Short mmCIF file of C-alpha atoms and ligand atoms in Angstrom, two decimals:
data_model
loop_
_atom_site.label_atom_id
_atom_site.label_comp_id
_atom_site.label_asym_id
_atom_site.label_seq_id
_atom_site.Cartn_x
_atom_site.Cartn_y
_atom_site.Cartn_z
CA MET Q 1 -21.23 -18.79 -9.64
CA PRO Q 2 -18.99 -16.69 -11.88
CA LEU Q 3 -17.10 -17.92 -14.92
CA SER Q 4 -14.05 -19.92 -13.91
CA SER Q 5 -11.66 -17.30 -12.63
CA THR Q 6 -8.44 -16.83 -10.69
CA ILE Q 7 -8.19 -13.30 -9.33
CA LEU Q 8 -5.30 -11.58 -7.55
CA GLY Q 9 -6.58 -8.95 -5.09
CA ILE Q 10 -4.29 -6.12 -3.98
CA GLU Q 11 -4.96 -3.72 -1.08
CA SER Q 12 -2.76 -0.71 -0.21
CA SER Q 13 -5.17 2.06 0.79
CA CYS Q 14 -3.84 2.74 4.29
CA ASP Q 15 -1.24 0.96 6.43
CA ASP Q 16 -1.79 -2.67 5.41
CA THR Q 17 -0.10 -4.08 2.33
CA ALA Q 18 -2.15 -7.10 1.33
CA ALA Q 19 -2.60 -9.62 -1.48
CA ALA Q 20 -4.99 -12.56 -1.89
CA ILE Q 21 -5.84 -15.21 -4.45
CA LEU Q 22 -9.49 -16.02 -5.15
CA VAL Q 23 -10.21 -19.08 -7.30
CA ASN Q 24 -13.81 -19.61 -8.46
CA GLY Q 25 -15.14 -17.58 -5.55
CA LYS Q 26 -13.02 -19.25 -2.85
CA ILE Q 27 -10.04 -17.71 -1.08
CA GLN Q 28 -6.84 -19.74 -1.55
CA SER Q 29 -4.45 -17.36 0.20
CA ASN Q 30 -4.75 -14.09 2.10
CA VAL Q 31 -1.53 -12.32 3.09
CA THR Q 32 -1.43 -9.05 5.05
CA ASN Q 33 1.62 -7.09 6.13
CA THR Q 34 0.58 -4.55 8.77
CA GLN Q 35 3.10 -1.72 8.90
CA ASP Q 36 4.47 -1.40 12.44
CA ILE Q 37 6.33 1.83 11.74
CA HIS Q 38 3.26 3.97 12.53
CA ARG Q 39 2.88 2.76 16.12
CA LYS Q 40 5.49 5.09 17.52
CA TYR Q 41 3.75 8.10 15.93
CA GLY Q 42 0.30 7.21 17.35
CA GLY Q 43 -1.31 7.16 13.89
CA VAL Q 44 -0.63 6.49 10.21
CA VAL Q 45 2.03 8.75 8.67
CA PRO Q 46 1.10 8.88 4.96
CA GLU Q 47 4.60 9.29 3.52
CA LEU Q 48 5.94 6.41 5.61
CA ALA Q 49 2.97 4.26 4.56
CA SER Q 50 3.72 4.84 0.85
CA ARG Q 51 7.37 3.95 1.33
CA ALA Q 52 6.52 0.79 3.27
CA HIS Q 53 4.01 -0.27 0.57
CA GLN Q 54 6.78 0.13 -2.02
CA SER Q 55 9.04 -2.30 -0.21
CA ASN Q 56 6.29 -4.72 0.89
CA ILE Q 57 4.11 -5.06 -2.15
CA ILE Q 58 6.13 -7.45 -4.33
CA PRO Q 59 7.04 -9.81 -1.43
CA VAL Q 60 3.40 -9.83 -0.27
CA ILE Q 61 2.10 -10.66 -3.77
CA SER Q 62 4.78 -13.36 -4.19
CA GLU Q 63 3.76 -14.86 -0.84
CA ALA Q 64 0.06 -14.91 -1.79
CA LEU Q 65 0.91 -16.64 -5.09
CA ALA Q 66 3.20 -19.17 -3.37
CA GLN Q 67 0.72 -20.02 -0.61
CA SER Q 68 -1.96 -20.80 -3.19
CA ASN Q 69 0.37 -22.67 -5.58
CA THR Q 70 -0.48 -20.12 -8.25
CA THR Q 71 1.78 -18.41 -10.77
CA LEU Q 72 1.18 -15.11 -12.52
CA GLN Q 73 0.32 -17.08 -15.67
CA HIS Q 74 -2.70 -18.67 -13.89
CA LEU Q 75 -4.29 -15.27 -13.24
CA ASP Q 76 -7.42 -14.20 -15.13
CA ALA Q 77 -7.74 -10.70 -13.61
CA ILE Q 78 -6.16 -8.26 -11.15
CA ALA Q 79 -8.38 -6.46 -8.62
CA VAL Q 80 -6.97 -3.48 -6.77
CA THR Q 81 -8.26 -0.88 -4.31
CA GLN Q 82 -8.78 2.27 -6.38
CA GLY Q 83 -10.06 4.37 -3.44
CA PRO Q 84 -10.85 5.82 -1.01
CA GLY Q 85 -7.62 6.00 0.97
CA LEU Q 86 -4.26 7.73 1.20
CA MET Q 87 -3.27 8.85 -2.29
CA GLY Q 88 0.41 7.92 -2.04
CA SER Q 89 -0.52 4.47 -0.72
CA LEU Q 90 -3.19 3.86 -3.36
CA ILE Q 91 -0.79 4.83 -6.15
CA VAL Q 92 1.58 2.02 -5.15
CA GLY Q 93 -1.07 -0.72 -5.39
CA VAL Q 94 -2.78 0.69 -8.47
CA ASN Q 95 0.44 1.08 -10.43
CA VAL Q 96 1.67 -2.42 -9.58
CA ALA Q 97 -1.76 -3.75 -10.63
CA LYS Q 98 -1.65 -1.76 -13.88
CA GLY Q 99 1.82 -3.12 -14.65
CA LEU Q 100 0.74 -6.71 -14.02
CA SER Q 101 -2.45 -6.34 -16.01
CA MET Q 102 -0.58 -4.85 -18.97
CA SER Q 103 2.21 -7.38 -18.99
CA LEU Q 104 -0.13 -10.38 -18.56
CA GLY Q 105 -2.80 -9.00 -20.91
CA ILE Q 106 -5.62 -9.57 -18.39
CA PRO Q 107 -8.40 -7.28 -17.07
CA LEU Q 108 -7.80 -4.72 -14.34
CA LEU Q 109 -10.61 -4.23 -11.79
CA GLY Q 110 -10.73 -0.97 -9.78
CA VAL Q 111 -12.38 -1.76 -6.44
CA ASN Q 112 -14.03 0.65 -4.03
CA HIS Q 113 -12.57 -0.14 -0.60
CA LEU Q 114 -15.90 0.33 1.23
CA GLN Q 115 -17.81 -1.89 -1.20
CA ALA Q 116 -15.04 -4.42 -0.65
CA HIS Q 117 -15.58 -4.35 3.13
CA VAL Q 118 -19.21 -5.31 2.40
CA ALA Q 119 -18.06 -7.95 -0.11
CA ALA Q 120 -16.23 -9.63 2.80
CA LEU Q 121 -19.70 -10.95 3.72
CA TYR Q 122 -20.05 -12.77 0.38
CA LEU Q 123 -16.84 -14.73 0.99
CA GLU Q 124 -18.59 -17.03 3.45
CA ASN Q 125 -22.32 -16.39 3.13
CA SER Q 126 -25.05 -16.67 0.59
CA VAL Q 127 -26.64 -13.37 1.61
CA GLN Q 128 -30.40 -12.86 1.72
CA PHE Q 129 -31.21 -9.47 0.22
CA PRO Q 130 -32.21 -6.79 0.93
CA LEU Q 131 -29.36 -6.49 3.40
CA LEU Q 132 -28.87 -3.67 5.88
CA CYS Q 133 -25.18 -3.35 6.59
CA LEU Q 134 -23.37 -1.27 9.19
CA LEU Q 135 -19.91 -0.37 7.91
CA VAL Q 136 -17.57 0.61 10.74
CA SER Q 137 -13.94 1.25 9.93
CA GLY Q 138 -11.11 3.61 10.86
CA GLY Q 139 -12.16 6.13 8.22
CA HIS Q 140 -15.90 5.55 7.68
CA THR Q 141 -19.16 4.85 9.50
CA GLN Q 142 -22.15 4.20 7.26
CA LEU Q 143 -25.50 2.44 7.22
CA ILE Q 144 -25.92 0.88 3.79
CA PHE Q 145 -29.06 -0.64 2.30
CA LEU Q 146 -28.36 -3.20 -0.42
CA LYS Q 147 -31.07 -4.55 -2.76
CA ASN Q 148 -28.39 -6.80 -4.25
CA GLU Q 149 -24.57 -6.96 -4.31
CA LEU Q 150 -24.26 -3.95 -6.59
CA ASP Q 151 -27.32 -1.88 -5.67
CA PHE Q 152 -25.90 0.17 -2.81
CA THR Q 153 -27.64 3.07 -0.99
CA VAL Q 154 -26.06 4.92 1.94
CA ILE Q 155 -28.95 5.73 4.30
CA GLY Q 156 -26.91 7.19 7.16
CA GLU Q 157 -23.33 8.17 7.87
CA THR Q 158 -21.07 10.06 10.19
CA ILE Q 159 -21.01 13.82 9.89
CA ASP Q 160 -17.50 14.02 11.39
CA ASP Q 161 -15.23 11.27 12.82
CA ALA Q 162 -15.59 7.56 12.12
CA VAL Q 163 -16.26 5.22 15.05
CA GLY Q 164 -12.83 3.60 14.55
CA GLU Q 165 -11.30 7.06 14.90
CA ALA Q 166 -13.25 7.56 18.15
CA PHE Q 167 -11.64 4.35 19.46
CA ASP Q 168 -8.19 5.33 18.16
CA LYS Q 169 -8.29 8.91 19.50
CA ALA Q 170 -9.39 7.64 22.92
CA GLY Q 171 -6.54 5.13 22.79
CA LYS Q 172 -4.14 8.00 22.19
CA ILE Q 173 -5.62 10.11 25.04
CA LEU Q 174 -5.31 7.11 27.38
CA GLY Q 175 -1.74 6.41 26.21
CA LEU Q 176 -2.60 2.98 24.79
CA GLY Q 177 -0.81 3.31 21.45
CA TYR Q 178 -2.12 2.87 17.92
CA PRO Q 179 -4.56 1.46 16.90
CA GLY Q 180 -6.59 2.09 20.07
CA GLY Q 181 -9.64 -0.02 19.15
CA PRO Q 182 -8.25 -3.50 19.89
CA GLN Q 183 -6.48 -2.22 23.04
CA ILE Q 184 -9.60 -0.57 24.46
CA ALA Q 185 -11.65 -3.70 23.71
CA LYS Q 186 -9.07 -5.88 25.49
CA ILE Q 187 -8.78 -3.71 28.61
CA ALA Q 188 -12.58 -3.23 28.74
CA THR Q 189 -13.17 -6.94 29.44
CA THR Q 190 -12.50 -6.50 33.20
CA GLY Q 191 -14.18 -3.08 33.53
CA ASP Q 192 -17.68 -1.93 34.45
CA PRO Q 193 -19.45 -0.58 31.33
CA LYS Q 194 -22.03 1.30 33.43
CA ARG Q 195 -19.57 3.10 35.68
CA PHE Q 196 -19.17 6.28 33.60
CA LYS Q 197 -21.54 7.89 31.09
CA PHE Q 198 -20.53 9.54 27.83
CA PRO Q 199 -23.23 11.44 25.97
CA ASP Q 200 -24.66 10.60 22.55
CA SER Q 201 -24.73 13.46 20.06
CA GLN Q 202 -27.65 15.09 18.30
CA THR Q 203 -27.63 14.17 14.62
CA GLY Q 204 -30.10 13.58 11.80
CA HIS Q 205 -32.21 10.44 12.21
CA LEU Q 206 -29.73 7.83 10.90
CA ASP Q 207 -26.53 9.88 10.94
CA PHE Q 208 -23.67 9.52 13.40
CA SER Q 209 -21.30 11.94 15.10
CA PHE Q 210 -18.28 10.84 17.13
CA SER Q 211 -16.23 13.98 17.60
CA GLY Q 212 -18.22 15.10 20.68
CA ILE Q 213 -17.77 11.89 22.67
CA LYS Q 214 -14.01 11.97 22.22
CA THR Q 215 -13.91 15.56 23.53
CA SER Q 216 -16.16 14.67 26.44
CA LEU Q 217 -13.77 11.83 27.35
CA LEU Q 218 -10.85 14.26 27.24
CA TYR Q 219 -12.56 16.83 29.53
CA PHE Q 220 -13.81 14.13 31.87
CA LEU Q 221 -10.29 12.70 32.29
CA ARG Q 222 -8.80 16.16 32.82
CA LYS Q 223 -11.33 16.98 35.52
CA GLU Q 224 -10.98 13.65 37.34
CA SER Q 225 -7.18 13.66 37.06
CA ASN Q 226 -7.05 17.15 38.61
CA GLU Q 227 -8.75 15.70 41.69
CA ASN Q 228 -6.86 12.40 41.66
CA SER Q 229 -3.68 12.17 39.59
CA ALA Q 230 -3.93 8.35 39.58
CA PHE Q 231 -7.54 8.37 38.30
CA ILE Q 232 -6.78 6.92 34.85
CA GLU Q 233 -4.46 4.26 36.20
CA GLU Q 234 -6.94 3.21 38.92
CA ASN Q 235 -9.98 3.13 36.63
CA LEU Q 236 -8.57 2.28 33.21
CA ASP Q 237 -10.64 -0.86 32.63
CA SER Q 238 -13.94 0.82 33.57
CA ILE Q 239 -13.08 3.93 31.52
CA CYS Q 240 -12.46 1.67 28.51
CA ALA Q 241 -15.57 -0.45 29.16
CA SER Q 242 -17.84 2.60 29.62
CA TYR Q 243 -16.47 4.44 26.60
CA GLN Q 244 -16.74 1.31 24.43
CA GLN Q 245 -20.31 0.72 25.64
CA SER Q 246 -21.27 4.32 24.79
CA LEU Q 247 -19.85 4.00 21.26
CA ILE Q 248 -21.61 0.68 20.64
CA ASP Q 249 -24.90 2.10 22.02
CA MET Q 250 -24.63 5.01 19.57
CA LEU Q 251 -24.17 2.55 16.69
CA LEU Q 252 -26.97 0.24 17.80
CA LYS Q 253 -29.52 3.01 18.32
CA ARG Q 254 -29.26 4.06 14.63
CA PHE Q 255 -28.95 0.49 13.39
CA ASN Q 256 -32.14 -0.43 15.27
CA SER Q 257 -34.04 2.58 13.83
CA ALA Q 258 -32.82 1.75 10.31
CA ILE Q 259 -34.01 -1.87 10.61
CA ILE Q 260 -37.48 -0.68 11.68
CA GLN Q 261 -37.62 1.80 8.80
CA PHE Q 262 -36.12 -0.30 5.97
CA LYS Q 263 -37.30 -3.80 6.99
CA PRO Q 264 -34.33 -5.72 5.50
CA ASN Q 265 -34.31 -9.51 5.16
CA SER Q 266 -30.90 -9.70 6.81
CA ILE Q 267 -28.37 -7.53 8.64
CA GLY Q 268 -24.57 -7.40 8.73
CA ILE Q 269 -21.56 -5.53 10.09
CA VAL Q 270 -18.25 -5.03 8.27
CA GLY Q 271 -15.01 -3.04 8.62
CA GLY Q 272 -12.27 -3.03 11.26
CA VAL Q 273 -14.56 -2.22 14.20
CA SER Q 274 -16.71 -5.29 13.37
CA ALA Q 275 -13.85 -7.22 15.03
CA ASN Q 276 -15.13 -5.78 18.32
CA ALA Q 277 -16.62 -8.56 20.48
CA LEU Q 278 -19.22 -6.34 22.19
CA LEU Q 279 -20.46 -5.06 18.82
CA ARG Q 280 -20.54 -8.59 17.36
CA ASN Q 281 -22.58 -9.91 20.30
CA SER Q 282 -24.92 -6.91 20.33
CA VAL Q 283 -25.64 -7.26 16.61
CA MET Q 284 -26.30 -10.99 17.03
CA GLU Q 285 -28.91 -10.02 19.66
CA LEU Q 286 -30.40 -7.45 17.29
CA GLY Q 287 -30.77 -10.20 14.67
CA GLN Q 288 -32.66 -12.34 17.20
CA ILE Q 289 -34.99 -9.48 18.11
CA PHE Q 290 -35.85 -8.85 14.44
CA ASP Q 291 -35.67 -12.54 13.51
CA ALA Q 292 -33.21 -11.73 10.72
CA PRO Q 293 -30.06 -13.62 9.68
CA VAL Q 294 -26.88 -11.82 10.83
CA TYR Q 295 -23.68 -11.81 8.78
CA ILE Q 296 -20.35 -10.92 10.43
CA PRO Q 297 -17.01 -11.56 8.70
CA LYS Q 298 -14.46 -13.77 10.39
CA PHE Q 299 -11.73 -11.71 12.06
CA GLU Q 300 -9.19 -11.77 9.23
CA TYR Q 301 -11.83 -10.32 6.87
CA CYS Q 302 -12.90 -7.50 9.25
CA THR Q 303 -9.81 -5.30 9.21
CA ASP Q 304 -8.18 -4.35 5.90
CA ASN Q 305 -7.35 -7.36 3.75
CA ALA Q 306 -7.07 -8.29 0.09
CA ALA Q 307 -9.51 -11.23 0.17
CA MET Q 308 -12.38 -8.75 0.21
CA ILE Q 309 -10.77 -6.81 -2.67
CA ALA Q 310 -10.55 -9.97 -4.79
CA LYS Q 311 -14.19 -10.80 -3.99
CA ALA Q 312 -15.41 -7.30 -4.88
CA GLY Q 313 -13.29 -7.54 -8.05
CA GLU Q 314 -15.04 -10.78 -8.98
CA LEU Q 315 -18.40 -8.97 -8.91
CA LEU Q 316 -17.01 -6.27 -11.23
CA LEU Q 317 -15.55 -8.91 -13.56
CA GLU Q 318 -18.93 -10.64 -13.84
CA LYS Q 319 -20.49 -7.31 -14.84
CA GLY Q 320 -17.65 -6.50 -17.25
CA LYS Q 321 -16.83 -3.34 -15.26
CA THR Q 322 -13.11 -3.10 -15.83
CA MET Q 323 -10.71 -0.26 -15.01
CA LYS Q 324 -8.89 1.54 -17.81
CA LEU Q 325 -5.16 2.23 -17.68
CA SER Q 326 -6.01 5.93 -17.78
CA ASP Q 327 -8.25 5.63 -14.67
CA THR Q 328 -6.68 7.01 -11.50
CA PRO Q 329 -6.93 6.33 -7.76
CA TYR Q 330 -9.29 8.53 -5.74
CA SER Q 331 -8.69 9.54 -2.12
CA ARG Q 332 -12.27 10.54 -1.18
CA ASN Q 333 -15.12 8.08 -1.42
CA GLU Q 334 -16.75 7.66 -4.84
CA TYR Q 335 -19.16 4.75 -4.92
CA LEU Q 336 -19.19 3.23 -8.38
O1 KG4 W 1 -11.27 -1.40 8.24
P1 KG4 W 1 -10.00 -1.05 8.90
O2 KG4 W 1 -8.95 -2.12 9.06
O3 KG4 W 1 -9.29 0.14 8.16
C1 KG4 W 1 -9.98 1.16 7.54
O4 KG4 W 1 -10.47 0.95 6.40
O5 KG4 W 1 -10.10 2.21 8.20
O6 KG4 W 1 -10.39 -0.45 10.33
C2 KG4 W 1 -9.42 -0.07 11.26
C3 KG4 W 1 -10.13 0.38 12.52
C4 KG4 W 1 -9.23 1.09 13.53
O7 KG4 W 1 -9.85 2.29 13.92
C5 KG4 W 1 -9.17 0.10 14.70
O8 KG4 W 1 -8.99 0.71 15.95
C6 KG4 W 1 -10.51 -0.55 14.59
O9 KG4 W 1 -10.71 -0.74 13.20
N1 KG4 W 1 -10.57 -1.86 15.29
C7 KG4 W 1 -11.31 -2.07 16.42
C8 KG4 W 1 -11.07 -3.41 16.81
N2 KG4 W 1 -10.22 -3.97 15.89
C9 KG4 W 1 -9.93 -3.00 14.97
N3 KG4 W 1 -12.12 -1.24 17.10
C10 KG4 W 1 -12.72 -1.74 18.21
N4 KG4 W 1 -12.55 -3.00 18.65
C11 KG4 W 1 -11.74 -3.87 17.99
N5 KG4 W 1 -11.59 -5.13 18.43
ZN1 ZN W 2 -10.84 -0.60 5.53
#
């Protein structure tokens, strides 16, 4: 257990403005404002995201403090997403965090958003290392081998789109709105996952590729709709179920190979797509096959949130790894 600490976590890397309070390792409040403005554009519009963060960030932080009966004076450190993400969005969170840290005279912790997704597992579990973690979000797909919380090796990753993007782009093609992932998962529940087949792609042993499957969906729908203009409408649930099944199979195939090769003591999934019920159930089954404990965050810690940022910040605080005022946000991934 860390030194006694009260940490404010701030997340603003994409389209969620979020703040959370972590006291001695336990979450006391976790507030997320998901920006609705992007829905009508079918994806996140960076400039609109930055503007919305500007108006949301102070109310969201105030709400997180109020819900946990905490005042700024109680805080021992501020943790903020430093990257990766949209630069204009990151700047909002980082500069608010810098201002608070300066005015309160407390440490600033620059958190890597992907490491924070993994840290979501430590909020509720005492993890048995080494851990093999599948990180599946809207911007990233990685297989990560962890010897401990801070010893992080990426052993496989996507060479093009992330799996969340493959869900979201399919959602757009099918006219389901943004983000497509939750919609596809919902509609898939009544469909037949074996009805249609979408091909896996050829990649290096543990790497992923999701741009091909999205294109194959597009061509498939065009061809079928030419023959029957009501094809999508008549088969939507089975299209969603089959496409979802293909994506999850692609993830599981590499996850399974990585478990055989790296022999971890436990496995986990994190990131927005880990909210997917089929993936959650499939990974539970994988854990049974390999007789390994399985860690999956509860839903509110799967998609972007500030609880995971505060938790990752706590690990940095324990190691004395603070962020300097001259440090800047980074848009592309830079593991620390
Ligand atoms: O981690 P996250 O909130 O943001 C990033 O860091 O990217 O992940 C968002 C992604 C989106 O692509 C969204 O469609 C996907 O997570 N997602 C899902 C589900 N819930 C969210 N994908 C499939 N099934 C879901 N239930
Ligand atoms: Zn994320």
